[in-house]
CSV table of C-alpha atoms in Angstrom, one decimal:
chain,number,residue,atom,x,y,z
A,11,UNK,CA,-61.5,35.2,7.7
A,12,UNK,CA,-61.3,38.8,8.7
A,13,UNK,CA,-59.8,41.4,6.5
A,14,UNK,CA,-57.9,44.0,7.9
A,15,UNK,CA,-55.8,45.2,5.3
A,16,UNK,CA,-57.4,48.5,3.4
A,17,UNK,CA,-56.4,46.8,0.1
A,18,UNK,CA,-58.6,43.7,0.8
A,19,UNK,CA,-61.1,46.1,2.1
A,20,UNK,CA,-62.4,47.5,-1.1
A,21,UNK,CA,-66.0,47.0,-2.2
A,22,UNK,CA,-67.2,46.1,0.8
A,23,UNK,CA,-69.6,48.7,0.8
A,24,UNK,CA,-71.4,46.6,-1.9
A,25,UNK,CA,-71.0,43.2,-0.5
A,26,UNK,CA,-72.7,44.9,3.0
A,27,UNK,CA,-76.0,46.1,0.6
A,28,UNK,CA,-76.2,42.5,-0.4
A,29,UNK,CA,-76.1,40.8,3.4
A,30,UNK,CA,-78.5,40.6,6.4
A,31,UNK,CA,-77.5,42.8,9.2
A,32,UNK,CA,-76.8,39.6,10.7
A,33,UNK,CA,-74.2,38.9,8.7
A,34,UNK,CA,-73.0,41.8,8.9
A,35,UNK,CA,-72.3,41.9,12.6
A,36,UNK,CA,-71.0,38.2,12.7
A,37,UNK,CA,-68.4,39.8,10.3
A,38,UNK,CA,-67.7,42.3,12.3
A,39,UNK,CA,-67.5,40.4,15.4
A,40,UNK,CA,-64.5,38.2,13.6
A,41,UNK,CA,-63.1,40.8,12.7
A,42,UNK,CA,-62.6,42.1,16.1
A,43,UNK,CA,-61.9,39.2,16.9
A,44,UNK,CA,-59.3,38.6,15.1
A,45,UNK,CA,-57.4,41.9,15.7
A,46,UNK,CA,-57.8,40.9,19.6
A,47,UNK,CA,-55.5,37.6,18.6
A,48,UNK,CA,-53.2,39.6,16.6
A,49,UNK,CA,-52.9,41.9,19.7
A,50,UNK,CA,-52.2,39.0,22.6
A,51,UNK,CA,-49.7,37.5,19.9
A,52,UNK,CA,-48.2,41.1,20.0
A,53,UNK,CA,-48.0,40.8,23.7
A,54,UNK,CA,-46.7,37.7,24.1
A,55,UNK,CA,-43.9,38.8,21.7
A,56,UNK,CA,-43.1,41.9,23.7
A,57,UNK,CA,-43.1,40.0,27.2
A,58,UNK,CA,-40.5,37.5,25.7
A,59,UNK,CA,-38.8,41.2,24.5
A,60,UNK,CA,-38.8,42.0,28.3
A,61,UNK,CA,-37.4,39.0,29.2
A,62,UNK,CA,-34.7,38.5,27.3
A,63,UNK,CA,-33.4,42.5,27.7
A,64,UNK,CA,-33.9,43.2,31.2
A,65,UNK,CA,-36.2,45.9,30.6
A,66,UNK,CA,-39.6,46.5,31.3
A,67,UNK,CA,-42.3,48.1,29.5
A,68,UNK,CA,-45.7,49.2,30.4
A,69,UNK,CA,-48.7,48.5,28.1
A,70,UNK,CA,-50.9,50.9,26.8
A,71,UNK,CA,-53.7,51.6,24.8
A,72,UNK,CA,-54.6,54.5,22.5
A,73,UNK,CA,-57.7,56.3,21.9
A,74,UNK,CA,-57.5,54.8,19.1
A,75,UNK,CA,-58.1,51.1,20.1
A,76,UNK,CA,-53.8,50.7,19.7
A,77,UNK,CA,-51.9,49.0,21.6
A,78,UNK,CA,-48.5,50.9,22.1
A,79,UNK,CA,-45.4,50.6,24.1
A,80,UNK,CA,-44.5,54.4,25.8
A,81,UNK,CA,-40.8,54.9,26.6
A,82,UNK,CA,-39.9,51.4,24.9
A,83,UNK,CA,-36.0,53.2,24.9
A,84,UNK,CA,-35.2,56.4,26.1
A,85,UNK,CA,-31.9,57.6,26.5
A,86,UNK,CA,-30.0,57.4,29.8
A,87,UNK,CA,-29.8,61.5,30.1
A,88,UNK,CA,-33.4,61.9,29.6
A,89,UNK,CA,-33.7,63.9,33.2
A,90,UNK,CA,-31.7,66.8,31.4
A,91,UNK,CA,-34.3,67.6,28.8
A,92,UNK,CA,-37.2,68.9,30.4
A,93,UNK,CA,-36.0,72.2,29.3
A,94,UNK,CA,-35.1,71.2,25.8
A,95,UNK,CA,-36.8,71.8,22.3
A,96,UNK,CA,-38.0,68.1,21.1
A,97,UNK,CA,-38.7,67.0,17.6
A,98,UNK,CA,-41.1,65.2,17.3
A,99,UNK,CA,-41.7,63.0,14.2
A,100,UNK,CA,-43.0,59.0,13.2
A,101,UNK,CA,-42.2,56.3,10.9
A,102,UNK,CA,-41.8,52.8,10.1
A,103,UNK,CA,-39.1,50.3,11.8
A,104,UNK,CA,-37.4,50.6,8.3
A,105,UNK,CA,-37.6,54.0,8.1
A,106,UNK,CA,-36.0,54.8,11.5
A,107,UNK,CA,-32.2,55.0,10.1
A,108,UNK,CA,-33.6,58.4,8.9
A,109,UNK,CA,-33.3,59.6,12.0
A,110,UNK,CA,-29.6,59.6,12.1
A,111,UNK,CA,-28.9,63.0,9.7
A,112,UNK,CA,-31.7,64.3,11.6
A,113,UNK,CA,-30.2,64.4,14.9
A,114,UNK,CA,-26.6,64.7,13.4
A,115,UNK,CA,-27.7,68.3,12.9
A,116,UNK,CA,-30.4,68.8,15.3
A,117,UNK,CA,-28.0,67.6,18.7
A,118,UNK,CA,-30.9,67.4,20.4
A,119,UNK,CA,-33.8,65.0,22.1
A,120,UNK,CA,-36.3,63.6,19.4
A,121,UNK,CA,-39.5,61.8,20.3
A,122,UNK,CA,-40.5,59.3,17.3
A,123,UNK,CA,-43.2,56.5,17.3
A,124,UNK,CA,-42.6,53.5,15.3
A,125,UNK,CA,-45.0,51.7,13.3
A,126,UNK,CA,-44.8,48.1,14.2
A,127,UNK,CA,-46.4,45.7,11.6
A,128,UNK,CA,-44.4,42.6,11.7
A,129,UNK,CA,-44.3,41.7,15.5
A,130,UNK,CA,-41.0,40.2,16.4
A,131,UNK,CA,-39.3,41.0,12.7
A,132,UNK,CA,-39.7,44.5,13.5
A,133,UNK,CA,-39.1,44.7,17.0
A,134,UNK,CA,-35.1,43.2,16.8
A,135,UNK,CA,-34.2,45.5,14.1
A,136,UNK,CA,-35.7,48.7,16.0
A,137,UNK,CA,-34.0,47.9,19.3
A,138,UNK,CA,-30.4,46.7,17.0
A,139,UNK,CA,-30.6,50.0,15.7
A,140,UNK,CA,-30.5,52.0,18.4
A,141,UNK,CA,-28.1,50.1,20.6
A,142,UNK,CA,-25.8,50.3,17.1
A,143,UNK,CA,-25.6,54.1,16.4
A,144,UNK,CA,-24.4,56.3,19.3
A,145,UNK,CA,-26.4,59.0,18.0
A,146,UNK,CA,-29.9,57.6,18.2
A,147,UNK,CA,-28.6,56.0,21.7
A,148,UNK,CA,-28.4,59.2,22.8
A,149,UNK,CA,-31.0,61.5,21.9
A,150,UNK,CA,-33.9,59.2,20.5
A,151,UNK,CA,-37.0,58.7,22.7
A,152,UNK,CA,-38.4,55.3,20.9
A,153,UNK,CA,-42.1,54.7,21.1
A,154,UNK,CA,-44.1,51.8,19.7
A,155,UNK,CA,-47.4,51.7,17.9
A,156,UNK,CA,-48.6,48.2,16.9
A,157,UNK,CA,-50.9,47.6,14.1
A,158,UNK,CA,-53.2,45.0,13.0
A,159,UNK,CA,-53.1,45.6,9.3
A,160,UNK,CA,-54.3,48.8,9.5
A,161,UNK,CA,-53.2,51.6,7.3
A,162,UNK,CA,-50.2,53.7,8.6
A,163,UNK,CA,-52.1,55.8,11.7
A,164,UNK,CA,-50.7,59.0,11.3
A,165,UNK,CA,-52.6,60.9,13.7
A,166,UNK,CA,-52.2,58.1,16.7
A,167,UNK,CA,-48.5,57.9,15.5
A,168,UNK,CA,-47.6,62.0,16.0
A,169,UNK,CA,-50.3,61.7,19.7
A,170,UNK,CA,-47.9,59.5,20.9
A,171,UNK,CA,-44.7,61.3,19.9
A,172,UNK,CA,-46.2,64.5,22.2
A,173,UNK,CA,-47.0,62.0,25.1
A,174,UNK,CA,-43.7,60.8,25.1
A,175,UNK,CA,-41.8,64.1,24.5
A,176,UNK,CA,-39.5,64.5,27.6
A,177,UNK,CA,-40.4,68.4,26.9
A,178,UNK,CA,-43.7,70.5,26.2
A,179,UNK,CA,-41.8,72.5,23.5
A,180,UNK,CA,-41.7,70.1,20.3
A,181,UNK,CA,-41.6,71.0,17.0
A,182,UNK,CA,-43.4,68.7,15.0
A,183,UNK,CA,-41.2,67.2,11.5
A,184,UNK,CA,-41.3,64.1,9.1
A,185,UNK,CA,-38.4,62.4,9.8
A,186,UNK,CA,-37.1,62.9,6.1
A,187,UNK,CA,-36.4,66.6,6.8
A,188,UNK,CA,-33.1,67.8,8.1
A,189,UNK,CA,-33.4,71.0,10.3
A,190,UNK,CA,-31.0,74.0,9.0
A,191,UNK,CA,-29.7,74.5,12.8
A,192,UNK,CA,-29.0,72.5,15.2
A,193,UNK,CA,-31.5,72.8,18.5
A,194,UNK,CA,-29.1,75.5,20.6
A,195,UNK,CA,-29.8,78.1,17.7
A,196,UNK,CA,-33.6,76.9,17.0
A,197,UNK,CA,-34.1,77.7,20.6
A,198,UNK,CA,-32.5,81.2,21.1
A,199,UNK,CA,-34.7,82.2,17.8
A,200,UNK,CA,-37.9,81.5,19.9
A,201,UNK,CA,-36.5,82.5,23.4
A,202,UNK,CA,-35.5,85.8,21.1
A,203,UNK,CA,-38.8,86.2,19.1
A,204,UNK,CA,-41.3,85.4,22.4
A,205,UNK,CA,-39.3,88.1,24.4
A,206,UNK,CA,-41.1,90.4,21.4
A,207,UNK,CA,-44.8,89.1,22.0
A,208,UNK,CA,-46.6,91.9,23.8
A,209,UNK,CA,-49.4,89.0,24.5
A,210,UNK,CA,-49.0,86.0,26.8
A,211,UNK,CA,-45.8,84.3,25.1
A,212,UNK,CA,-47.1,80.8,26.1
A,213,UNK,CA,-49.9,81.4,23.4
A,214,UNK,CA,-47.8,81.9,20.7
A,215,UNK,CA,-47.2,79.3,17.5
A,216,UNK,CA,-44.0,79.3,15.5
A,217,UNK,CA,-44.3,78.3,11.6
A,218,UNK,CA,-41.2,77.3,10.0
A,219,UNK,CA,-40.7,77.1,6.2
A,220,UNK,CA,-39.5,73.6,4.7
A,221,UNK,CA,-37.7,73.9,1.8
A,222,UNK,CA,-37.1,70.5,-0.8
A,223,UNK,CA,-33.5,70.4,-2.8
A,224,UNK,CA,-32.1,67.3,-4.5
């Protein structure tokens, strides 16, 4: 049995004190192991995905050791927004309705990886969603990031967002916060303030202040 959950996980530092090195590496080895079977199940699931919509996806592969889906919706406009400010942001497939009075404000591309733990029950739901509200159909650049009982990968989530930002100006931002602005005016504030920058304008970093309210 290989644990892969971080909740199983605990203690093991012990239990390794107490084995051969061996042991330690069979372990491991099944452990690897297993997440390889989790990830060809994961495959298989997402070719049967390919079939049945008509689209097709290229594989890829994190630094990480992730297996991730680039681009698995992008919306049909997506040659427009080189030029655009992108948000980029992450969550979980059922965290991605979020997204909607985000963009209602924002009017604008976002880039957001998903977290996929449940294979196929979080697949349908993800691609549903989007196909279902105009909004995310037309702005929202989906990504996938599968895991393997992992804890949520944070870091390999946001990487992903940048690659798959249809534009190098992205402002990273969870995807609970709602901007105060919509994109247009977020835009002409930095076009406005860079025109200021004696130095080279491409080397300057914009901090923005997040405010909570109830």
């Amino acid at each position: 049995v290989c644990i892969l959950d971080a909740q199983e996980s605990r203690g093991l530092g012990d239990v390794y004190k107490r084995q051969s090195w061996e042991s330690i590496m069979n372990e491991q080895h099944e452990r690897h192991s297993c997440i390889e079977a989790r990830q060809d199940g994961l495959w298989q699931i997402l070719h049967q995905l390919n079939q049945s919509t008509g689209q097709q996806f290229t594989t890829h592969r994190t630094k990480a050791g992730f297996s991730s889906y680039l681009n698995f919706y992008q919306p049909a406009s997506s040659e427009s927004h080189a030029d655009r400010l992108v948000v980029v942001t992450q969550a979980t497939a059922d965290r991605l309705h979020k997204l909607e009075p985000l963009l209602s404000v924002w009017q604008a591309p976002v880039s957001v990886a998903v977290y996929i733990t449940n294979g196929e029950n979080d697949l349908w739901p993800v691609l549903s969603a989007i196909k279902a509200n105009p909004v995310l159909s037309k702005w929202a650049y989906v990504h996938l990031l599968f895991g393997v009982g992992t804890p949520y990968p944070v870091n390999s989530l946001r990487n992903l967002a940048i690659q798959g930002s249809p534009s190098g100006s992205i402002l990273l931002m969870d995807i609970d916060f709602r901007p105060t602005a919509s994109a247009e005016v977020f835009h002409r504030i930095v076009r406005e303030q860079r025109a200021q920058v004696p130095a080279d304008p491409d080397q300057v970093l914009f901090v923005l202040v997040s405010l909570s309210s109830n």
